[in-house]
PDB file of C-alpha atoms in Angstrom:
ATOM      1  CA  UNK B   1      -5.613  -7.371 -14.334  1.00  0.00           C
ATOM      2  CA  UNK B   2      -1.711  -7.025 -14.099  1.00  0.00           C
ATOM      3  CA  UNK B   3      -0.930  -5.520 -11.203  1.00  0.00           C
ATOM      4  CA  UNK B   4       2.123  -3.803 -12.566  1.00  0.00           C
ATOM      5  CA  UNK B   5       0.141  -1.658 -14.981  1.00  0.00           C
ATOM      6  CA  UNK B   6      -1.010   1.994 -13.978  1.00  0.00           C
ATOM      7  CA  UNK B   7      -4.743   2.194 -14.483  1.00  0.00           C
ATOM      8  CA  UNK B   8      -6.061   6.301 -14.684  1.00  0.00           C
ATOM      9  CA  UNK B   9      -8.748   6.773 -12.539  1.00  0.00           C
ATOM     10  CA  UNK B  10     -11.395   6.854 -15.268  1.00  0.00           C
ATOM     11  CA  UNK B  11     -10.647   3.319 -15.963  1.00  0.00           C
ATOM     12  CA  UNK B  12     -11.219   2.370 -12.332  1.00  0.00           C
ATOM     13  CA  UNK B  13     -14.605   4.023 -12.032  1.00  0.00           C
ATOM     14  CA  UNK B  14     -15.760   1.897 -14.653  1.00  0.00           C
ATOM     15  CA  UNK B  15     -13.786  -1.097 -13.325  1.00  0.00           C
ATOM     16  CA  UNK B  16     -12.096  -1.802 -16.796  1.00  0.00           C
ATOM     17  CA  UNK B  17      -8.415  -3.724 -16.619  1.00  0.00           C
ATOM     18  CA  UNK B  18      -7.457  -2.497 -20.343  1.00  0.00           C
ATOM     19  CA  UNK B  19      -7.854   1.016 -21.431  1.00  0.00           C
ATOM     20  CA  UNK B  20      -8.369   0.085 -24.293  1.00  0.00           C
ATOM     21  CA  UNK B  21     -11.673  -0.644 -23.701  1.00  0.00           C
ATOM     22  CA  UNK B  22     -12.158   3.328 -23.274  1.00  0.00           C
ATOM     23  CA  UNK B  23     -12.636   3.437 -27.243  1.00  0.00           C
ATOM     24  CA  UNK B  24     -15.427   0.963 -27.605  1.00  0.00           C
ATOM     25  CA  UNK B  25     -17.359   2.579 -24.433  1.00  0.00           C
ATOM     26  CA  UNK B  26     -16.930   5.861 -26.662  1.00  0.00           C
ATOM     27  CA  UNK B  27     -18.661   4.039 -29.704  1.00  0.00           C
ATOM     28  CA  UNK B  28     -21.577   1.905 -27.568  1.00  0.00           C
ATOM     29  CA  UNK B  29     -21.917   5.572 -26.121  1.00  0.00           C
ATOM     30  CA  UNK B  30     -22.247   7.162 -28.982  1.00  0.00           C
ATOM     31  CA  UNK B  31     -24.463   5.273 -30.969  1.00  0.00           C
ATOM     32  CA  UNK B  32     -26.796   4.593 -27.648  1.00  0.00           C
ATOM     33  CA  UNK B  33     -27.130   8.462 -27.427  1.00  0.00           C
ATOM     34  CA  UNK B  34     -28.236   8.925 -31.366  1.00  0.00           C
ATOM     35  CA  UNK B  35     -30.746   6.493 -30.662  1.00  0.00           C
ATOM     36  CA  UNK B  36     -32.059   7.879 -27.945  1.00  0.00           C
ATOM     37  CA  UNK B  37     -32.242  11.324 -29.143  1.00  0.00           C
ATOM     38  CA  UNK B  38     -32.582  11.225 -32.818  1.00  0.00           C
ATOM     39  CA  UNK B  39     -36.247   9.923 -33.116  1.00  0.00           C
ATOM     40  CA  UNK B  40     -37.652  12.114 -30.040  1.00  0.00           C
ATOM     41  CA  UNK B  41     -35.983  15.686 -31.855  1.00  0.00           C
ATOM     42  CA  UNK B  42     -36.714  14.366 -35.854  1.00  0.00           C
ATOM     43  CA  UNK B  43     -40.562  14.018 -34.018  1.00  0.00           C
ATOM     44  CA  UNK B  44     -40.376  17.504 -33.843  1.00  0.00           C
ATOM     45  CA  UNK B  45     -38.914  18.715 -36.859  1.00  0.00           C
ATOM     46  CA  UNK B  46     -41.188  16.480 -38.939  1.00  0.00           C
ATOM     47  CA  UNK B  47     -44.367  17.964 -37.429  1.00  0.00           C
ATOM     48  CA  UNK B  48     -42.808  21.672 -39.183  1.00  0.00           C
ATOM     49  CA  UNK B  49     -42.732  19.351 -42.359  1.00  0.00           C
ATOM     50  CA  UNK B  50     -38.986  18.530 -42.191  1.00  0.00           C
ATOM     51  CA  UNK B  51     -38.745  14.466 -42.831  1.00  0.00           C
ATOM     52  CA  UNK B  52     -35.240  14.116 -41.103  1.00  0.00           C
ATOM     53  CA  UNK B  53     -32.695  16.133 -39.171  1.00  0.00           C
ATOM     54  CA  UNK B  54     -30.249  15.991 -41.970  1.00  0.00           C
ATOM     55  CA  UNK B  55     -32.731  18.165 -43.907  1.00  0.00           C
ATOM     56  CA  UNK B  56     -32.461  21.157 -41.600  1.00  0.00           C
ATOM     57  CA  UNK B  57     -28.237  20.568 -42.648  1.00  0.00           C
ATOM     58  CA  UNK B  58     -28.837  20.177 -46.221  1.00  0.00           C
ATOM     59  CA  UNK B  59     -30.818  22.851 -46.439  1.00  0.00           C
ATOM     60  CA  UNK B  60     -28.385  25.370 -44.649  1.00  0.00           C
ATOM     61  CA  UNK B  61     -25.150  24.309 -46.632  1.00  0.00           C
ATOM     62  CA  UNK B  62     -26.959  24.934 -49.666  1.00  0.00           C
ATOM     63  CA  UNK B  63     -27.923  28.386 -48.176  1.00  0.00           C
ATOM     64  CA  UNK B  64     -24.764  29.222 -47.275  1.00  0.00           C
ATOM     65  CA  UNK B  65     -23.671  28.756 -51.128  1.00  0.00           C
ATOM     66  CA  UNK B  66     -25.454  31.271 -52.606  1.00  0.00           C
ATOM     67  CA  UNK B  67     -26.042  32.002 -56.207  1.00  0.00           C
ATOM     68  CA  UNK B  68     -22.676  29.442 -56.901  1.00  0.00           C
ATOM     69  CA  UNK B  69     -24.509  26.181 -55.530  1.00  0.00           C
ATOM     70  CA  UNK B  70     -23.340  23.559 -53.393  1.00  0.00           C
ATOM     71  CA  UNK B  71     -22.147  20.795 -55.214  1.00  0.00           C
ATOM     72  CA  UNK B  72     -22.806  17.461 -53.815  1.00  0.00           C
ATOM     73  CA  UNK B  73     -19.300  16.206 -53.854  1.00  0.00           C
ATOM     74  CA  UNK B  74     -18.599  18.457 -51.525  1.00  0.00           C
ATOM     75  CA  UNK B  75     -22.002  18.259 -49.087  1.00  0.00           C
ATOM     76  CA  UNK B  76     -21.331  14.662 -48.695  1.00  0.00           C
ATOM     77  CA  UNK B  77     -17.786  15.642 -47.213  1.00  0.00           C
ATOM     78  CA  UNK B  78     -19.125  18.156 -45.210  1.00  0.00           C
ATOM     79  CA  UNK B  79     -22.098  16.316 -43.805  1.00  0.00           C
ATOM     80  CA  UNK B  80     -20.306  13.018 -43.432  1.00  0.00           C
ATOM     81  CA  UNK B  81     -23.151  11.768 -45.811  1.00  0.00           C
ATOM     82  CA  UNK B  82     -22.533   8.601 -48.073  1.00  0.00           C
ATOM     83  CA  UNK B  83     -23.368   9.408 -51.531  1.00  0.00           C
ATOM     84  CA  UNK B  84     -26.397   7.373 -51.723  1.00  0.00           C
ATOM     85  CA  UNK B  85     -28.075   8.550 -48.386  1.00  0.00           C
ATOM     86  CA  UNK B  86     -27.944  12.158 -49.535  1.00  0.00           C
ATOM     87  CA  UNK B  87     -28.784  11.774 -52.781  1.00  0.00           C
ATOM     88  CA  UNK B  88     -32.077   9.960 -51.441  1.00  0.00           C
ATOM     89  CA  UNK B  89     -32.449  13.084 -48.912  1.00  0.00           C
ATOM     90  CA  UNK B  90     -31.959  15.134 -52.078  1.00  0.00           C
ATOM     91  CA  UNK B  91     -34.125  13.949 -54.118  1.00  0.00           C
ATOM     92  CA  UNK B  92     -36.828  14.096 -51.410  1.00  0.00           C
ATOM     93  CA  UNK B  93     -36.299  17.635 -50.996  1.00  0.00           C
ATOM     94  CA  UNK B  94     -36.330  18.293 -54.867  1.00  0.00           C
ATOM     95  CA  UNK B  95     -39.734  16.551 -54.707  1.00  0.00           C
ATOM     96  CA  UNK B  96     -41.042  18.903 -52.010  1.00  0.00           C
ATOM     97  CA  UNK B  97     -40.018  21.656 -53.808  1.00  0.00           C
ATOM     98  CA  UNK B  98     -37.018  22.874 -51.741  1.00  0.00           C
ATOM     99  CA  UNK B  99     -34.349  22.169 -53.712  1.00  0.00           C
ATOM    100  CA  UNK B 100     -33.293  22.019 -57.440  1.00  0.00           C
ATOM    101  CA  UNK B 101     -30.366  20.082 -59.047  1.00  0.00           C
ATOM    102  CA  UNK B 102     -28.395  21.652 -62.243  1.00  0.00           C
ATOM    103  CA  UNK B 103     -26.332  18.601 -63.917  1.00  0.00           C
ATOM    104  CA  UNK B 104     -23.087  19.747 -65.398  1.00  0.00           C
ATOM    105  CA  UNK B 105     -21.198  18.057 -67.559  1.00  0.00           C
ATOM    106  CA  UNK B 106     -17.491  17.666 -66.643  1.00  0.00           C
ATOM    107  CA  UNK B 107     -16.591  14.064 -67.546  1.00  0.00           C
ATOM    108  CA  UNK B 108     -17.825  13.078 -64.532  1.00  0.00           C
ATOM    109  CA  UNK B 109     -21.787  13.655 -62.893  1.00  0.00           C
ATOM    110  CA  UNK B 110     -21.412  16.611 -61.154  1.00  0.00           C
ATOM    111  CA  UNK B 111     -24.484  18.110 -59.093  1.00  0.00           C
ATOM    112  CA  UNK B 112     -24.903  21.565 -58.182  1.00  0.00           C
ATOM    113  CA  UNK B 113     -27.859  22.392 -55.120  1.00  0.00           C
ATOM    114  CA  UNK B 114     -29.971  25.235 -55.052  1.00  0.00           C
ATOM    115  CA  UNK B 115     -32.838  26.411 -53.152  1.00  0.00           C
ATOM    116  CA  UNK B 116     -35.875  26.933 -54.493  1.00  0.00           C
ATOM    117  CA  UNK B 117     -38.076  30.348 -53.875  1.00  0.00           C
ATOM    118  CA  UNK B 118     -39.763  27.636 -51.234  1.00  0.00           C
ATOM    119  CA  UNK B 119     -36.750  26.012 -49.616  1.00  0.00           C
ATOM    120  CA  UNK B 120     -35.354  29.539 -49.513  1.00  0.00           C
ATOM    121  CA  UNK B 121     -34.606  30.460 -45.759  1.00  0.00           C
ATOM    122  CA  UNK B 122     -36.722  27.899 -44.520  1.00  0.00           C
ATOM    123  CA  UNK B 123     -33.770  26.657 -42.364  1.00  0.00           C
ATOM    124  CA  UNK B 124     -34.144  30.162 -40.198  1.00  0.00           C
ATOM    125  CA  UNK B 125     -37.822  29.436 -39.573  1.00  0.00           C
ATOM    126  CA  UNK B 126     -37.086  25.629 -38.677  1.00  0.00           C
ATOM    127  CA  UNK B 127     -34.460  26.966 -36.318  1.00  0.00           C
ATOM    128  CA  UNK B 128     -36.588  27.582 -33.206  1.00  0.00           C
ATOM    129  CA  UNK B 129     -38.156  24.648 -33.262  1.00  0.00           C
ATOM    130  CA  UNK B 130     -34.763  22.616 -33.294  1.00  0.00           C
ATOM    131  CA  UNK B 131     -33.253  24.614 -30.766  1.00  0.00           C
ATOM    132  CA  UNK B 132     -36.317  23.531 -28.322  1.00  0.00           C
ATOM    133  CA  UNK B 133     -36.131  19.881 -29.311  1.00  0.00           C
ATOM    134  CA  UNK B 134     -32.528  20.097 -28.828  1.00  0.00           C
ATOM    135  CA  UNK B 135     -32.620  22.344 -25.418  1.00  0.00           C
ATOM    136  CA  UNK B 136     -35.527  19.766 -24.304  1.00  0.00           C
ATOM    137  CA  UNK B 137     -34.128  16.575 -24.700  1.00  0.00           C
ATOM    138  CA  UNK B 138     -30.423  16.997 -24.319  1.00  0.00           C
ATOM    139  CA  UNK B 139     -30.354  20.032 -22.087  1.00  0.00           C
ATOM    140  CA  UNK B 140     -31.607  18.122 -18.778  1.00  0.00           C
ATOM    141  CA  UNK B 141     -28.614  16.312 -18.670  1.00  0.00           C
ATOM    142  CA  UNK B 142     -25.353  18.377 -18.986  1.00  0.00           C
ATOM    143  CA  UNK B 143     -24.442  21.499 -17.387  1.00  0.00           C
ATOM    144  CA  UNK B 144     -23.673  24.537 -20.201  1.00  0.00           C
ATOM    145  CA  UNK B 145     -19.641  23.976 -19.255  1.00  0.00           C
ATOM    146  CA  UNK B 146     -20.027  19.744 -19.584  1.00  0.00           C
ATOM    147  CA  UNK B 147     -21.883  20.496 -23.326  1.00  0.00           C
ATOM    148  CA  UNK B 148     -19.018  22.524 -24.387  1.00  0.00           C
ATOM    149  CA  UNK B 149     -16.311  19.600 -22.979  1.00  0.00           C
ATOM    150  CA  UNK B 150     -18.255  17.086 -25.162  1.00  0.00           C
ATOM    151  CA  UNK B 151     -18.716  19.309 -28.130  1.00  0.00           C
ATOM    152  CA  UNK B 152     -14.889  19.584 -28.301  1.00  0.00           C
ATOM    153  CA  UNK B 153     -14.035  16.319 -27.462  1.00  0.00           C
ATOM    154  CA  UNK B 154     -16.386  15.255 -30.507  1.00  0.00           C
ATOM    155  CA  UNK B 155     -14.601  17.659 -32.219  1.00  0.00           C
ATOM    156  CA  UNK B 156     -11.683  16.047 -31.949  1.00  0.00           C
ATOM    157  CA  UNK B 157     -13.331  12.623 -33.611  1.00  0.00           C
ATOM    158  CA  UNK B 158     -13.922  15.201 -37.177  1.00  0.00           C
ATOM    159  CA  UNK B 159     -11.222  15.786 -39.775  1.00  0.00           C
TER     160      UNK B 159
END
């Protein structure tokens, strides 16, 4: 460590000489925290018949565009989705008759989503059980004021 540089005190608690180190702990963090919480809260949605939390997502944006669709373009934006990963999630929801795709021709393949009579505001009764997956498993560990810090510092991550 060189003594002449000012560590902050965060970097002390966890004993680090470069600060830099800060923005890997934030990754290893991250990615430590899906794992542990992903499988245990896509347990639950899948038992309401919801394959993967991305679903419950999908199926809101799509919702929220009404009678004009959501085109796919701009759900992969949204969702931070590569275009093969939702159009795999898509595809699974067209087969379980949630979803339909309209193709239109534009000189380029351009996909519209809409809900299906089915799929049609099945996000509002999936909603409870999310929000006690959620509340169970993540709740426990942060105060309401510490959940709201680390929402908007992940905010800050997002375009």
């Amino acid at each position: 460590m060189n003594p002449s540089k000012h560590l902050s005190e965060a970097a002390r608690y966890f004993g680090d000489d470069d600060e830099d180190i800060s923005f890997n702990r934030v990754w290893f963090n991250l990615m430590r925290a899906h794992r542990k919480f992903h499988p245990r809260i896509a347990k639950a949605l899948k038992a309401s018949g919801i394959n993967d939390p991305i679903w419950y997502e999908i199926l809101l944006e799509v919702e929220r565009a009404g009678t004009d669709g959501q085109p796919m373009a701009a759900l992969e934006d949204k969702l931070f989705v590569p275009q093969y990963a939702l159009s795999r999630h898509v595809a699974r929801l067209e087969k379980d008759g949630l979803l339909r795709r309209t193709y239109i021709a534009d000189g380029r393949r351009k996909q519209l989503l809409f809900l299906t009579e089915r799929g049609l505001g099945l996000h509002e009764r999936i909603w409870p059980i999310y929000w006690d997956a959620m509340q169970a498993e993540i709740g426990p560990h942060l105060t309401a004021d510490e959940a709201y810090t680390l929402s908007r510092l992940l905010i800050k991550l997002l375009p």
